[in-house]
Coordinates of C-alpha atoms and ligand atoms in Angstrom, one line a residue:
X1440 CA -76.0 -79.5 -18.9
X1441 CA -79.7 -78.8 -19.7
X1442 CA -81.7 -81.6 -21.3
X1443 CA -82.1 -80.0 -24.6
X1444 CA -82.1 -80.9 -28.2
X1445 CA -80.4 -78.8 -30.7
X1446 CA -80.4 -79.4 -34.5
X1447 CA -77.8 -77.9 -36.8
X1448 CA -78.8 -77.9 -40.5
X1449 CA -75.7 -78.0 -42.6
X1450 CA -72.8 -80.1 -41.4
X1451 CA -70.2 -78.0 -43.2
X1452 CA -67.5 -75.9 -41.7
X1453 CA -69.6 -73.5 -39.6
X1454 CA -72.2 -76.1 -38.6
X1455 CA -69.6 -78.7 -37.5
X1456 CA -67.5 -76.1 -35.6
X1457 CA -70.7 -75.0 -33.8
X1458 CA -71.6 -78.6 -33.0
X1459 CA -68.1 -79.5 -31.8
X1460 CA -68.1 -76.4 -29.5
X1461 CA -71.5 -77.2 -28.1
X1462 CA -70.7 -80.8 -27.2
X1463 CA -67.1 -80.4 -26.0
X1464 CA -68.1 -77.5 -23.8
X1465 CA -70.8 -79.7 -22.2
X1466 CA -73.6 -77.3 -23.4
X1467 CA -76.0 -79.7 -25.2
X1468 CA -76.6 -82.7 -27.4
X1469 CA -76.5 -81.8 -31.1
X1470 CA -78.1 -83.5 -34.2
X1471 CA -76.3 -82.5 -37.4
X1472 CA -78.3 -82.8 -40.6
X1473 CA -77.2 -82.3 -44.2
X1474 CA -78.1 -83.2 -47.8
X1475 CA -74.7 -84.8 -48.2
X1476 CA -75.1 -88.5 -47.3
X1477 CA -72.6 -89.6 -44.7
X1478 CA -71.2 -86.2 -44.0
X1479 CA -73.2 -85.4 -40.8
X1480 CA -72.9 -89.0 -39.6
X1481 CA -69.1 -89.0 -40.2
X1482 CA -68.5 -85.7 -38.5
X1483 CA -70.7 -86.7 -35.5
X1484 CA -68.8 -90.0 -35.1
X1485 CA -65.5 -88.2 -35.3
X1486 CA -66.6 -85.8 -32.5
X1487 CA -67.7 -88.8 -30.4
X1488 CA -64.3 -90.3 -30.8
X1489 CA -62.9 -87.2 -29.0
X1490 CA -65.1 -87.8 -25.9
X1491 CA -62.6 -89.7 -23.8
X1492 CA -59.8 -87.2 -24.7
X1493 CA -61.7 -84.1 -23.8
X1494 CA -64.1 -85.8 -21.3
X1495 CA -67.5 -84.5 -22.3
X1496 CA -70.9 -86.0 -21.9
X1497 CA -73.1 -84.5 -24.6
X1498 CA -73.7 -86.5 -27.8
X1499 CA -73.4 -85.5 -31.4
X1500 CA -75.4 -87.5 -34.0
X1501 CA -75.8 -87.2 -37.7
X1502 CA -78.7 -87.8 -40.1
X1503 CA -80.1 -87.0 -43.5
X1504 CA -83.7 -87.4 -42.3
X1505 CA -85.7 -84.5 -40.7
X1506 CA -87.7 -87.1 -38.7
X1507 CA -84.6 -87.5 -36.5
X1508 CA -84.6 -83.8 -35.7
X1509 CA -88.2 -83.8 -34.3
X1510 CA -88.8 -82.0 -31.1
X1511 CA -85.7 -79.8 -31.2
X1512 CA -85.6 -76.8 -28.9
X1513 CA -83.3 -74.9 -31.2
X1514 CA -82.7 -75.3 -34.9
X1515 CA -79.6 -73.6 -36.4
X1516 CA -79.6 -73.1 -40.1
X1517 CA -76.1 -73.0 -41.7
X1518 CA -77.1 -74.8 -44.9
X1519 CA -76.1 -73.0 -48.1
X1520 CA -73.0 -72.2 -50.0
X1521 CA -70.3 -70.0 -48.5
X1522 CA -68.8 -66.9 -50.1
X1523 CA -66.0 -67.5 -52.6
X1524 CA -63.1 -65.0 -53.1
X1525 CA -64.4 -61.8 -54.7
X1526 CA -68.0 -62.8 -54.1
X1527 CA -70.1 -60.4 -51.9
X1528 CA -72.5 -61.8 -49.4
X1529 CA -75.3 -60.4 -51.5
X1530 CA -74.3 -62.5 -54.5
X1531 CA -75.2 -65.5 -52.5
X1532 CA -78.7 -64.2 -52.2
X1533 CA -80.6 -66.2 -54.9
X1534 CA -78.8 -69.6 -54.3
X1535 CA -79.1 -69.5 -50.5
X1536 CA -82.7 -68.2 -50.4
X1537 CA -83.8 -71.4 -52.2
X1538 CA -81.8 -73.6 -49.8
X1539 CA -82.9 -71.7 -46.6
X1540 CA -86.6 -71.6 -47.6
X1541 CA -86.6 -75.3 -48.2
X1542 CA -84.7 -76.4 -45.0
X1543 CA -86.7 -74.0 -42.7
X1544 CA -90.0 -75.5 -43.9
X1545 CA -88.7 -79.0 -43.3
X1546 CA -87.0 -78.3 -39.9
X1547 CA -90.0 -76.4 -38.5
X1548 CA -92.3 -79.1 -39.8
X1549 CA -90.4 -81.5 -37.5
X1550 CA -90.0 -79.1 -34.6
X1551 CA -92.8 -76.6 -34.5
X1552 CA -91.9 -75.3 -31.0
X1553 CA -88.2 -74.6 -31.9
X1554 CA -86.3 -71.3 -31.8
X1555 CA -84.6 -70.7 -35.2
X1556 CA -81.1 -69.3 -35.5
X1557 CA -80.2 -68.4 -39.1
X1558 CA -76.5 -68.3 -40.0
X1559 CA -76.6 -68.6 -43.8
X1560 CA -75.5 -65.4 -45.7
X1561 CA -76.6 -62.9 -46.7
X1562 CA -77.6 -63.0 -43.0
X1563 CA -80.2 -60.3 -42.6
X1564 CA -82.2 -61.2 -45.6
X1565 CA -82.0 -64.9 -44.9
X1566 CA -83.2 -64.4 -41.4
X1567 CA -86.2 -62.4 -42.7
X1568 CA -86.9 -65.2 -45.2
X1569 CA -86.6 -67.8 -42.5
X1570 CA -89.1 -65.9 -40.4
X1571 CA -91.6 -65.6 -43.2
X1572 CA -91.2 -69.3 -44.3
X1573 CA -91.4 -70.6 -40.8
X1574 CA -94.6 -69.0 -39.7
X1575 CA -93.1 -68.7 -36.3
X1576 CA -93.5 -65.6 -34.1
X1577 CA -90.7 -63.1 -34.5
X1578 CA -89.6 -63.8 -31.0
X1579 CA -88.5 -67.3 -32.1
X1580 CA -86.5 -66.4 -35.2
X1581 CA -83.1 -64.6 -35.1
X1582 CA -79.9 -64.4 -37.0
X1583 CA -76.2 -64.8 -35.8
X1584 CA -73.9 -62.1 -37.2
X1585 CA -73.6 -59.6 -34.4
X1586 CA -71.8 -61.9 -32.0
X1587 CA -69.2 -62.6 -34.7
X1588 CA -68.8 -59.0 -35.9
X1589 CA -68.5 -57.9 -32.2
X1590 CA -65.9 -60.6 -31.6
X1591 CA -63.9 -59.4 -34.6
X1592 CA -64.1 -55.8 -33.4
X1593 CA -63.0 -56.9 -29.9
X1594 CA -60.0 -58.7 -31.4
X1595 CA -58.9 -55.7 -33.4
X1596 CA -59.4 -53.4 -30.4
X1597 CA -57.2 -55.6 -28.3
X1598 CA -54.5 -55.7 -31.0
X1599 CA -54.6 -51.9 -31.4
X1600 CA -54.6 -51.0 -27.7
X1601 CA -52.4 -53.9 -26.4
X1602 CA -55.2 -54.8 -23.9
X1603 CA -56.0 -58.3 -22.8
X1604 CA -58.9 -59.7 -24.8
X1605 CA -60.8 -60.2 -21.6
X1606 CA -60.8 -56.5 -20.8
X1607 CA -62.5 -55.6 -24.1
X1608 CA -66.2 -55.2 -24.6
X1609 CA -67.1 -54.5 -28.2
X1610 CA -70.4 -53.9 -30.0
X1611 CA -71.3 -54.0 -33.7
X1612 CA -74.9 -53.4 -34.8
X1613 CA -76.7 -53.1 -38.1
X1614 CA -76.4 -55.2 -41.2
X1615 CA -74.0 -58.2 -41.3
X1616 CA -72.1 -57.0 -44.3
X1617 CA -70.4 -53.9 -45.5
X1618 CA -73.1 -51.7 -44.0
X1619 CA -72.4 -53.0 -40.5
X1620 CA -72.1 -50.3 -37.7
X1621 CA -69.3 -50.9 -35.2
X1622 CA -69.9 -48.6 -32.2
X1623 CA -66.5 -47.3 -30.9
X1624 CA -68.1 -45.0 -28.4
X1625 CA -70.0 -47.9 -26.8
X1626 CA -67.0 -50.3 -27.0
X1627 CA -64.7 -50.3 -24.0
X1628 CA -61.3 -51.5 -22.7
X1629 CA -61.5 -52.0 -18.9
X1630 CA -64.6 -49.8 -18.9
X1631 CA -63.1 -46.9 -20.9
X1632 CA -64.6 -46.0 -24.3
X1633 CA -62.4 -46.8 -27.3
X1634 CA -62.9 -43.2 -28.5
X1635 CA -60.9 -42.0 -25.4
X1636 CA -58.1 -44.5 -25.9
X1637 CA -57.1 -44.1 -29.5
X1638 CA -56.8 -41.2 -31.9
X1639 CA -59.7 -40.9 -34.4
X1640 CA -57.7 -42.2 -37.3
X1641 CA -56.7 -45.4 -35.4
X1642 CA -60.3 -45.9 -34.4
X1643 CA -61.3 -45.6 -38.0
X1644 CA -58.7 -48.2 -39.0
X1645 CA -59.9 -50.7 -36.3
X1646 CA -63.5 -50.1 -37.6
X1647 CA -62.3 -50.7 -41.2
X1648 CA -60.6 -54.0 -40.4
X1649 CA -63.7 -55.1 -38.5
X1650 CA -66.0 -54.4 -41.5
X1651 CA -63.7 -56.3 -43.8
X1652 CA -62.7 -59.0 -41.3
X1653 CA -64.8 -61.7 -43.0
X1654 CA -63.6 -60.7 -46.5
X1655 CA -59.9 -60.8 -45.3
X1656 CA -60.4 -64.4 -44.1
X1657 CA -62.1 -65.3 -47.4
X1658 CA -59.2 -63.9 -49.5
X1659 CA -56.6 -65.8 -47.5
X1660 CA -58.5 -69.1 -47.5
X1661 CA -59.3 -68.9 -51.2
X1662 CA -61.9 -71.7 -50.8
X1663 CA -64.7 -71.2 -48.4
X1664 CA -65.3 -68.5 -45.7
X1665 CA -64.5 -68.2 -42.0
X1666 CA -65.7 -70.9 -39.7
X1667 CA -63.9 -71.0 -36.3
X1668 CA -65.2 -67.6 -35.1
X1669 CA -68.6 -68.0 -36.7
X1670 CA -69.0 -71.5 -35.3
X1671 CA -68.2 -70.5 -31.7
X1672 CA -70.4 -67.5 -32.0
X1673 CA -73.3 -69.7 -32.9
X1674 CA -72.5 -71.9 -29.9
X1675 CA -72.5 -68.7 -27.6
X1676 CA -76.0 -67.8 -28.9
X1677 CA -77.3 -71.3 -28.4
X1678 CA -75.9 -71.3 -24.8
X1679 CA -77.6 -68.0 -24.1
X1680 CA -80.9 -69.3 -25.4
X1681 CA -80.7 -72.5 -23.2
X1682 CA -79.7 -70.7 -20.0
X1683 CA -82.1 -70.3 -17.2
X1684 CA -81.3 -66.6 -16.9
X1685 CA -81.7 -64.3 -19.8
X1686 CA -78.7 -62.3 -21.1
X1687 CA -78.1 -59.6 -23.7
X1688 CA -76.3 -60.4 -27.0
X1689 CA -76.2 -58.7 -30.3
X1690 CA -78.8 -60.6 -32.4
X1691 CA -80.4 -60.1 -35.8
X1692 CA -84.0 -59.6 -34.8
X1693 CA -87.2 -58.2 -36.3
X1694 CA -87.4 -54.5 -35.4
X1695 CA -90.8 -53.0 -34.8
X1696 CA -90.2 -49.3 -34.4
X1697 CA -87.0 -49.5 -32.3
X1698 CA -84.4 -46.9 -33.6
X1699 CA -87.1 -45.7 -35.9
X1700 CA -86.8 -48.9 -37.9
X1701 CA -89.7 -51.3 -38.7
X1702 CA -90.2 -54.4 -40.7
X1703 CA -86.6 -55.6 -41.2
X1704 CA -84.4 -58.0 -39.4
X1705 CA -81.2 -56.3 -38.3
X1706 CA -78.6 -56.8 -35.5
X1707 CA -79.1 -54.9 -32.2
X1708 CA -78.6 -55.9 -28.6
X1709 CA -81.4 -58.2 -27.6
X1710 CA -82.4 -59.9 -24.4
X1711 CA -82.3 -63.6 -25.1
X1712 CA -83.6 -66.5 -23.0
X1713 CA -85.5 -69.8 -23.2
X1714 CA -88.5 -68.0 -24.9
X1715 CA -86.2 -66.6 -27.6
X1716 CA -86.1 -62.8 -28.0
X1717 CA -87.5 -61.6 -24.7
X1718 CA -87.0 -57.8 -25.3
X1719 CA -85.3 -55.4 -27.6
X1720 CA -84.5 -52.4 -25.4
X1721 CA -83.2 -49.4 -27.3
X1722 CA -79.6 -48.2 -26.8
X1723 CA -79.2 -44.5 -26.4
X1724 CA -77.5 -43.7 -29.7
X1725 CA -76.1 -40.4 -30.9
X1726 CA -77.5 -38.8 -34.2
X1727 CA -74.6 -40.0 -36.4
X1728 CA -74.8 -43.6 -35.0
X1729 CA -78.6 -43.6 -35.5
X1730 CA -78.1 -42.4 -39.0
X1731 CA -75.7 -45.2 -39.8
X1732 CA -78.0 -47.8 -38.3
X1733 CA -80.9 -46.5 -40.4
X1734 CA -78.8 -46.6 -43.5
X1735 CA -78.0 -50.2 -42.7
X1736 CA -81.7 -50.9 -42.3
X1737 CA -82.4 -49.3 -45.7
X1738 CA -79.8 -51.5 -47.4
X1739 CA -81.4 -54.6 -45.9
X1740 CA -84.9 -53.5 -46.9
X1741 CA -83.6 -53.0 -50.5
X1742 CA -82.3 -56.5 -50.6
X1743 CA -85.5 -58.0 -49.2
X1744 CA -87.5 -56.1 -51.8
X1745 CA -85.1 -57.3 -54.6
X1746 CA -85.5 -60.9 -53.4
X1747 CA -89.3 -60.6 -53.3
X1748 CA -89.5 -59.0 -56.7
X1749 CA -87.4 -61.8 -58.1
X1750 CA -90.3 -64.0 -57.1
X1751 CA -88.5 -66.2 -54.6
Ligands
LIG2835 N1 -80.1 -79.0 -46.8 C1 -79.1 -79.3 -45.9 N2 -77.8 -79.0 -46.1 C2 -77.5 -78.4 -47.2 C3 -78.4 -78.0 -48.2 C4 -79.7 -78.3 -48.0 N3 -80.7 -78.0 -48.9 N4 -77.7 -77.4 -49.2 C5 -76.4 -77.3 -48.8 N5 -76.3 -77.9 -47.6 C6 -75.1 -78.2 -46.8 C7 -73.9 -78.5 -47.7 O1 -73.9 -79.9 -48.0 C8 -72.7 -78.2 -46.7 O2 -72.3 -79.4 -46.0 O3 -74.7 -77.0 -46.2 C9 -73.3 -77.1 -45.8 C10 -72.6 -75.8 -45.9 O4 -71.3 -76.0 -45.4 P1 -70.0 -75.3 -46.1 O5 -70.1 -75.4 -47.6 O6 -68.8 -75.8 -45.4 O7 -70.2 -73.7 -45.7 P2 -69.9 -73.0 -44.3 O8 -68.5 -72.5 -44.4 O9 -70.3 -73.9 -43.2 O10 -70.9 -71.8 -44.4 C11 -72.3 -72.0 -44.3 O11 -72.7 -69.9 -43.1 O12 -71.3 -68.2 -42.5 C12 -72.3 -68.7 -43.5 O13 -71.6 -67.6 -45.5 C13 -71.7 -68.8 -44.8 O14 -73.8 -69.0 -45.9 C14 -72.7 -69.7 -45.5 C15 -73.0 -70.7 -44.3

């Protein structure tokens, strides 16, 4: 385990699941912070009670005071309200923008050298806002949505093909929402592209279930949104950022000309390491894939413009 300090803002479903994964898998100590008094302390204590059962060394702690988060290497922002049934991620925009703007200023004030991972929805717009409010270089601000969407795509691919999950490599880029862009041609089972394994209409169905994967969970739960897969996806991103060697993960990063897109945060494969976003190499995409990615970027740019004209 590296000697690192990770703060998770928001000790709700996603934040707590991420924290539990990070400590139980011996990845890092975690400080949970929330506006709700007692909630982060109680969840952290409960996690510590599991130490002797699962035999892990890292510590989870809880606080309501940003002073306790000072000097964090990574700050994860999950604070906000989750999507309710029938609510789109975009409807969360105005409530969550106030919360994210506020917590980013406080968290970065306490940890000016941190890398920020935004998780609050609508993800792409909140990541852009977090970058603007933080004053940090773009290389140290990213959003988590692509690891989750790609994991959902991988699950549905495994189900449709009967493959073991470990044989599946899946990639989803673009917006974290209805405009997301699953890439069947670049997703594989034991190295073979999905497009060669399933007829086109079955590929379309797998893509459709992926795009509505989050909404399907929301409609079943009735209160709140998904948290197990989002929580472990956050932990995977934190682990990649703390590792000595860099690795490539889909991350919501600021694009500066890649894929013909500039000035928005959107998910693409990025090289991540201890410095944050180390590089954003361009995938060779076909014209239809590129078109879908640019449409995704346009939908994000529209939401950013809407938020800015609302004066937030
Ligand atoms: N500062 C700190 N914590 C806050 C603040 C704030 N200003 N406002 C709200 N919170 C906390 C709440 O008290 C709550 O504990 O954020 C937590 C959110 O947890 P949940 O309601 O359980 O929501 P969760 O399911 O974890 O989702 C969080 O992640 O995936 C996204 O769409 C999801 O935007 C949502 C976020």
